[in-house]
Amino acid sequence: AIQKSLPQKGPDPIWNEVFRFGDIDETSANVCFRVEIVHLHKENQVLGTYKLKVADFRDRQSHRRWIPIKHSGSQGKIEILARWIHDINLALQVEEEHFTDAYPNQDPNQLSIVAIRARRLTAMDEINILSGLPPSSDPYLRLECSGITKWTKIV
């Protein structure tokens, strides 16, 4: 992931990180988004999930959208930017650093996603709530696609 700005903590985190998934089957692959918060002394807590089909990006255009996340009473939304492109360096087994589709006449072989930010995530830090401090969280986003898992930084 490439970090573009300083992370912002709390219920409105700013990640602004780029993730790339190469060599995936666009006809059947999904991208699973999962926002979690870190607890020091117990298992991480899921704030919400959402699943997108890679086939939704077959038009090879940039798609910037807010997607809803929900899980067991928690809710919020995350903003993403996604585009299905052909990365010539992946075809040659070399890592790519560009987000533009320099080869629009070739079959796409990489889905690039920017996890931009989230809004109105449920604050779950019990320590803050019990101590009278403003409620907060330490959320991160977990993405899964075709058996590959990637994470944003914890903010």
Coordinates of N, CA and C in Angstrom, one line a residue:
A1 N 0.8 -1.2 0.0 CA 0.0 0.0 0.0 C 0.9 1.2 0.0
I2 N 0.4 2.3 -0.7 CA 1.1 3.5 -0.7 C 0.3 4.5 0.1
Q3 N 0.9 5.1 1.1 CA 0.2 6.0 2.0 C 0.4 7.4 1.4
K4 N -0.7 8.2 1.2 CA -0.6 9.5 0.6 C -0.7 10.6 1.6
S5 N -1.2 10.4 2.8 CA -1.4 11.5 3.8 C -1.3 10.9 5.2
L6 N -1.3 11.7 6.2 CA -1.3 11.2 7.5 C -2.7 10.7 7.9
P7 N -2.7 9.6 8.6 CA -4.0 9.0 9.0 C -4.7 9.8 10.0
Q8 N -6.0 9.8 10.0 CA -6.9 10.5 11.0 C -7.6 9.4 11.8
K9 N -7.5 9.5 13.1 CA -8.2 8.5 14.0 C -9.6 8.8 14.2
G10 N -10.3 7.9 14.8 CA -11.7 8.1 15.3 C -12.7 7.5 14.3
P11 N -14.0 8.0 14.4 CA -15.0 7.4 13.6 C -15.0 7.9 12.1
D12 N -14.1 8.8 11.7 CA -14.0 9.3 10.4 C -12.5 9.2 9.9
P13 N -12.0 8.0 9.9 CA -10.6 7.8 9.5 C -10.3 8.2 8.0
I14 N -9.1 8.6 7.8 CA -8.6 8.9 6.4 C -7.5 7.9 6.2
W15 N -7.6 7.0 5.2 CA -6.6 6.0 4.9 C -5.8 6.5 3.7
N16 N -6.5 6.8 2.6 CA -5.9 7.2 1.4 C -4.7 6.3 1.0
E17 N -4.9 5.0 0.9 CA -3.9 4.0 0.6 C -4.3 3.3 -0.7
V18 N -3.4 2.9 -1.5 CA -3.6 2.2 -2.8 C -3.3 0.7 -2.6
F19 N -4.2 -0.1 -3.2 CA -4.0 -1.5 -3.1 C -4.2 -2.0 -4.6
R20 N -3.4 -3.0 -4.9 CA -3.5 -3.6 -6.3 C -3.6 -5.1 -6.1
F21 N -4.5 -5.7 -6.9 CA -4.8 -7.1 -7.0 C -4.5 -7.5 -8.4
G22 N -3.5 -8.3 -8.7 CA -3.2 -8.8 -10.0 C -3.6 -10.2 -10.2
D23 N -3.6 -10.7 -11.4 CA -3.9 -12.1 -11.8 C -5.2 -12.6 -11.1
I24 N -6.3 -11.9 -11.3 CA -7.5 -12.4 -10.7 C -8.5 -12.6 -11.9
D25 N -9.5 -13.5 -11.6 CA -10.5 -13.8 -12.6 C -11.6 -12.9 -12.5
E26 N -11.7 -11.9 -13.4 CA -12.7 -10.8 -13.3 C -14.1 -11.3 -13.4
T27 N -14.4 -12.5 -13.9 CA -15.7 -13.1 -14.1 C -16.3 -13.6 -12.8
S28 N -15.4 -14.0 -11.9 CA -16.0 -14.6 -10.6 C -15.4 -14.0 -9.3
A29 N -14.4 -13.1 -9.5 CA -13.7 -12.6 -8.2 C -14.6 -11.5 -7.6
N30 N -14.5 -11.4 -6.3 CA -15.1 -10.3 -5.5 C -14.0 -9.7 -4.7
V31 N -14.3 -8.4 -4.4 CA -13.4 -7.7 -3.4 C -14.3 -7.5 -2.1
C32 N -13.8 -8.1 -1.0 CA -14.5 -8.0 0.2 C -13.8 -6.9 1.1
F33 N -14.6 -6.0 1.5 CA -14.1 -4.9 2.4 C -14.6 -5.2 3.8
R34 N -13.7 -5.1 4.7 CA -14.0 -5.4 6.1 C -13.3 -4.4 7.0
V35 N -14.1 -3.5 7.7 CA -13.5 -2.5 8.6 C -13.5 -3.2 10.0
E36 N -12.4 -3.1 10.7 CA -12.2 -3.7 12.0 C -11.5 -2.6 12.9
I37 N -11.7 -2.8 14.2 CA -10.9 -2.0 15.1 C -10.1 -2.9 16.0
V38 N -9.0 -2.4 16.5 CA -8.0 -3.1 17.2 C -8.3 -3.0 18.7
H39 N -8.4 -4.1 19.4 CA -8.5 -4.1 20.9 C -7.2 -4.7 21.4
L40 N -6.6 -4.1 22.4 CA -5.3 -4.6 23.0 C -5.4 -5.9 23.6
H41 N -6.5 -6.2 24.3 CA -6.5 -7.4 25.1 C -7.6 -8.4 24.7
K42 N -8.2 -8.2 23.5 CA -9.1 -9.2 23.0 C -9.1 -9.2 21.5
E43 N -9.9 -10.0 20.9 CA -10.0 -10.1 19.4 C -10.5 -8.9 18.8
N44 N -9.9 -8.6 17.6 CA -10.4 -7.4 16.9 C -11.9 -7.5 16.6
Q45 N -12.5 -6.3 16.5 CA -13.9 -6.2 16.4 C -14.3 -5.8 15.0
V46 N -15.2 -6.4 14.3 CA -15.7 -6.1 13.0 C -16.7 -5.0 13.1
L47 N -16.5 -3.9 12.4 CA -17.5 -2.8 12.3 C -18.4 -2.9 11.2
G48 N -17.9 -3.5 10.1 CA -18.8 -3.7 8.9 C -18.1 -4.3 7.8
T49 N -18.9 -4.9 6.8 CA -18.4 -5.5 5.7 C -19.2 -5.1 4.4
Y50 N -18.6 -5.4 3.3 CA -19.3 -5.1 2.0 C -18.5 -5.9 0.9
K51 N -19.2 -6.4 -0.1 CA -18.6 -7.2 -1.1 C -18.9 -6.6 -2.5
L52 N -17.9 -6.4 -3.3 CA -18.1 -5.8 -4.7 C -17.6 -6.9 -5.7
K53 N -18.3 -7.0 -6.8 CA -17.9 -7.9 -7.9 C -16.8 -7.2 -8.7
V54 N -15.7 -7.8 -9.0 CA -14.7 -7.3 -9.9 C -15.3 -7.0 -11.3
A55 N -16.3 -7.8 -11.7 CA -16.9 -7.6 -13.0 C -17.6 -6.2 -13.1
D56 N -17.9 -5.6 -12.0 CA -18.5 -4.3 -12.0 C -17.6 -3.2 -12.6
F57 N -16.3 -3.5 -12.7 CA -15.4 -2.5 -13.2 C -14.9 -2.9 -14.6
R58 N -15.6 -3.8 -15.3 CA -15.2 -4.2 -16.6 C -15.2 -3.1 -17.6
D59 N -15.9 -2.0 -17.4 CA -15.9 -0.9 -18.3 C -14.5 -0.1 -18.3
R60 N -13.6 -0.4 -17.4 CA -12.3 0.1 -17.3 C -12.3 1.6 -17.0
Q61 N -13.4 2.1 -16.5 CA -13.4 3.5 -16.1 C -13.2 3.6 -14.6
S62 N -12.8 4.8 -14.1 CA -12.6 5.0 -12.7 C -14.0 5.2 -12.0
H63 N -14.2 4.5 -10.9 CA -15.4 4.5 -10.2 C -15.1 4.9 -8.7
R64 N -15.5 6.1 -8.4 CA -15.4 6.7 -7.0 C -16.8 6.6 -6.4
R65 N -16.9 5.9 -5.3 CA -18.2 5.8 -4.7 C -18.1 5.5 -3.2
W66 N -19.2 5.8 -2.5 CA -19.3 5.5 -1.1 C -20.1 4.1 -1.0
I67 N -19.5 3.2 -0.2 CA -20.2 1.9 -0.1 C -20.6 1.7 1.4
P68 N -21.8 1.2 1.6 CA -22.2 1.0 3.0 C -21.6 -0.2 3.7
I69 N -21.3 -0.1 4.9 CA -20.8 -1.3 5.7 C -21.7 -1.4 6.9
K70 N -22.0 -2.7 7.2 CA -22.9 -3.0 8.3 C -22.4 -4.3 8.9
H71 N -22.6 -4.4 10.3 CA -22.3 -5.7 10.9 C -22.9 -5.6 12.4
S72 N -23.8 -6.5 12.7 CA -24.3 -6.6 14.1 C -24.6 -5.3 14.8
G73 N -25.3 -4.4 14.2 CA -25.6 -3.1 14.8 C -24.7 -2.0 14.5
S74 N -23.5 -2.3 14.1 CA -22.5 -1.3 13.7 C -22.8 -0.9 12.2
Q75 N -22.5 0.3 11.9 CA -22.7 0.7 10.5 C -21.7 1.9 10.2
G76 N -21.7 2.3 9.0 CA -20.9 3.4 8.5 C -20.8 3.3 7.0
K77 N -19.8 4.0 6.4 CA -19.6 3.8 5.0 C -18.1 4.2 4.7
I78 N -17.6 3.6 3.6 CA -16.3 3.9 3.2 C -16.3 4.4 1.7
E79 N -15.4 5.3 1.5 CA -15.2 5.8 0.1 C -14.1 5.1 -0.6
I80 N -14.3 4.7 -1.8 CA -13.3 4.0 -2.5 C -13.2 4.6 -4.0
L81 N -12.1 4.3 -4.6 CA -11.9 4.6 -6.0 C -11.3 3.3 -6.6
A82 N -11.9 2.8 -7.6 CA -11.5 1.6 -8.2 C -11.5 1.6 -9.7
R83 N -10.5 0.9 -10.3 CA -10.4 0.9 -11.8 C -9.8 -0.4 -12.2
W84 N -10.3 -1.1 -13.2 CA -9.7 -2.3 -13.8 C -8.9 -1.9 -15.0
I85 N -7.6 -2.2 -14.9 CA -6.6 -1.7 -15.9 C -5.7 -2.9 -16.4
H86 N -5.0 -2.7 -17.4 CA -3.9 -3.6 -17.8 C -2.6 -3.0 -17.4
D87 N -1.9 -3.8 -16.6 CA -0.6 -3.4 -16.1 C 0.5 -4.2 -16.9
I88 N 1.2 -3.6 -17.8 CA 2.2 -4.4 -18.6 C 3.3 -5.0 -17.7
N89 N 3.6 -4.3 -16.6 CA 4.6 -4.9 -15.7 C 4.2 -6.2 -15.0
L90 N 2.9 -6.3 -14.7 CA 2.4 -7.6 -14.2 C 2.5 -8.7 -15.2
A91 N 2.3 -8.4 -16.4 CA 2.4 -9.4 -17.5 C 3.8 -9.9 -17.6
L92 N 4.8 -9.0 -17.2 CA 6.2 -9.3 -17.3 C 6.7 -9.7 -15.9
Q93 N 5.8 -9.9 -14.9 CA 6.2 -10.2 -13.5 C 7.1 -9.2 -12.9
V94 N 6.8 -7.9 -13.1 CA 7.5 -6.8 -12.5 C 6.5 -5.9 -11.8
E95 N 6.8 -5.4 -10.6 CA 5.9 -4.6 -9.8 C 5.6 -3.3 -10.5
E96 N 4.3 -2.9 -10.5 CA 3.9 -1.6 -11.1 C 3.6 -0.5 -10.1
E97 N 4.0 0.7 -10.4 CA 3.8 1.8 -9.5 C 2.8 2.8 -10.0
H98 N 2.2 2.6 -11.1 CA 1.3 3.6 -11.7 C -0.1 3.2 -11.6
F99 N -1.0 4.2 -11.6 CA -2.4 3.9 -11.5 C -3.2 4.1 -12.8
T100 N -2.5 4.5 -13.8 CA -3.1 4.8 -15.1 C -3.1 3.5 -16.0
D101 N -4.0 3.4 -16.9 CA -4.1 2.3 -17.8 C -3.3 2.7 -19.1
A102 N -2.0 2.4 -19.1 CA -1.2 2.8 -20.3 C -1.4 1.9 -21.5
Y103 N -2.2 0.8 -21.3 CA -2.4 -0.2 -22.4 C -3.9 -0.5 -22.5
P104 N -4.7 0.5 -22.9 CA -6.1 0.3 -22.9 C -6.6 -0.8 -24.0
N105 N -5.7 -1.1 -24.9 CA -6.1 -2.1 -25.9 C -5.8 -3.6 -25.5
Q106 N -5.1 -3.7 -24.4 CA -4.7 -5.0 -23.8 C -5.8 -5.5 -22.8
D107 N -6.0 -6.8 -22.6 CA -6.9 -7.3 -21.6 C -6.4 -6.8 -20.2
P108 N -7.3 -6.3 -19.4 CA -6.9 -5.9 -18.1 C -6.5 -7.1 -17.2
N109 N -5.5 -6.9 -16.4 CA -5.0 -8.0 -15.5 C -4.8 -7.5 -14.1
Q110 N -5.2 -6.4 -13.7 CA -5.0 -5.8 -12.4 C -6.2 -4.9 -12.0
L111 N -6.7 -5.1 -10.8 CA -7.7 -4.2 -10.2 C -7.0 -3.4 -9.2
S112 N -7.0 -2.0 -9.4 CA -6.4 -1.1 -8.5 C -7.5 -0.4 -7.7
I113 N -7.3 -0.4 -6.4 CA -8.3 0.2 -5.5 C -7.6 1.2 -4.5
V114 N -8.2 2.3 -4.3 CA -7.7 3.3 -3.4 C -8.8 3.3 -2.2
A115 N -8.4 2.9 -1.0 CA -9.2 3.0 0.1 C -9.0 4.4 0.6
I116 N -10.0 5.3 0.4 CA -9.8 6.7 0.7 C -10.1 7.0 2.2
R117 N -11.3 6.8 2.6 CA -11.7 7.1 4.0 C -13.0 6.5 4.4
A118 N -13.4 6.6 5.6 CA -14.6 6.1 6.1 C -15.4 7.3 6.9
R119 N -16.6 7.1 7.0 CA -17.4 8.1 7.8 C -18.4 7.4 8.7
R120 N -18.6 8.1 9.8 CA -19.6 7.6 10.8 C -19.5 6.2 11.2
L121 N -18.3 5.7 11.5 CA -18.1 4.4 12.0 C -18.5 4.4 13.5
T122 N -19.0 3.3 13.9 CA -19.4 3.2 15.3 C -18.2 3.2 16.2
A123 N -18.1 4.1 17.2 CA -17.0 4.2 18.2 C -17.1 3.0 19.1
M124 N -16.0 2.2 19.3 CA -16.1 1.0 20.1 C -15.0 0.9 21.2
D125 N -14.2 1.9 21.4 CA -13.1 1.8 22.4 C -13.8 1.9 23.8
E126 N -13.9 0.8 24.5 CA -14.5 0.8 25.8 C -13.7 1.6 26.8
I127 N -12.4 1.7 26.7 CA -11.6 2.4 27.7 C -12.0 3.9 27.6
N128 N -12.1 4.5 26.5 CA -12.6 5.9 26.3 C -14.0 6.1 26.9
I129 N -14.9 5.2 26.5 CA -16.3 5.3 26.9 C -16.4 5.3 28.5
L130 N -15.6 4.3 29.1 CA -15.7 4.2 30.5 C -15.0 5.3 31.3
S131 N -14.0 5.9 30.7 CA -13.2 7.0 31.3 C -13.8 8.3 31.1
G132 N -14.8 8.4 30.3 CA -15.5 9.7 30.1 C -14.8 10.5 28.9
L133 N -13.9 9.9 28.3 CA -13.3 10.6 27.1 C -14.2 10.4 25.9
P134 N -14.0 11.2 24.9 CA -14.9 11.1 23.7 C -14.7 9.7 23.1
P135 N -15.7 9.0 22.7 CA -15.6 7.7 22.1 C -14.8 7.7 20.8
S136 N -14.0 6.7 20.6 CA -13.2 6.6 19.4 C -13.0 5.1 19.0
S137 N -12.2 4.9 18.0 CA -11.9 3.6 17.5 C -10.5 3.6 16.9
D138 N -9.9 2.5 16.7 CA -8.7 2.3 15.9 C -8.9 1.5 14.7
P139 N -9.7 2.0 13.7 CA -10.1 1.2 12.6 C -9.1 1.0 11.6
Y140 N -9.2 -0.1 10.9 CA -8.5 -0.4 9.6 C -9.4 -1.1 8.7
L141 N -9.0 -1.1 7.4 CA -9.8 -1.8 6.4 C -9.1 -3.0 5.9
R142 N -9.8 -4.1 5.8 CA -9.2 -5.3 5.3 C -9.9 -5.6 4.0
L143 N -9.1 -5.9 2.9 CA -9.6 -6.2 1.6 C -9.2 -7.6 1.3
E144 N -10.1 -8.3 0.7 CA -9.8 -9.7 0.2 C -10.3 -9.8 -1.2
C145 N -9.5 -10.5 -2.0 CA -9.9 -10.7 -3.4 C -9.1 -11.9 -3.9
S146 N -9.8 -12.9 -4.4 CA -9.2 -14.1 -5.0 C -8.1 -14.7 -4.0
G147 N -8.5 -14.8 -2.8 CA -7.6 -15.4 -1.8 C -6.4 -14.6 -1.3
I148 N -6.4 -13.3 -1.8 CA -5.3 -12.4 -1.3 C -5.9 -11.4 -0.4
T149 N -5.3 -11.2 0.8 CA -5.8 -10.3 1.8 C -4.8 -9.1 1.9
K150 N -5.3 -7.9 2.0 CA -4.5 -6.7 2.2 C -5.2 -5.8 3.3
W151 N -4.4 -5.0 4.0 CA -4.9 -4.1 5.0 C -4.4 -2.7 4.9
T152 N -5.2 -1.8 5.4 CA -4.8 -0.4 5.5 C -4.0 -0.3 6.9
K153 N -3.4 0.8 7.1 CA -2.8 1.0 8.4 C -3.9 1.2 9.5
I154 N -3.6 0.9 10.7 CA -4.5 1.2 11.8 C -4.5 2.7 12.1
V155 N -5.6 3.3 12.1 CA -5.7 4.8 12.4 C -6.6 5.0 13.6

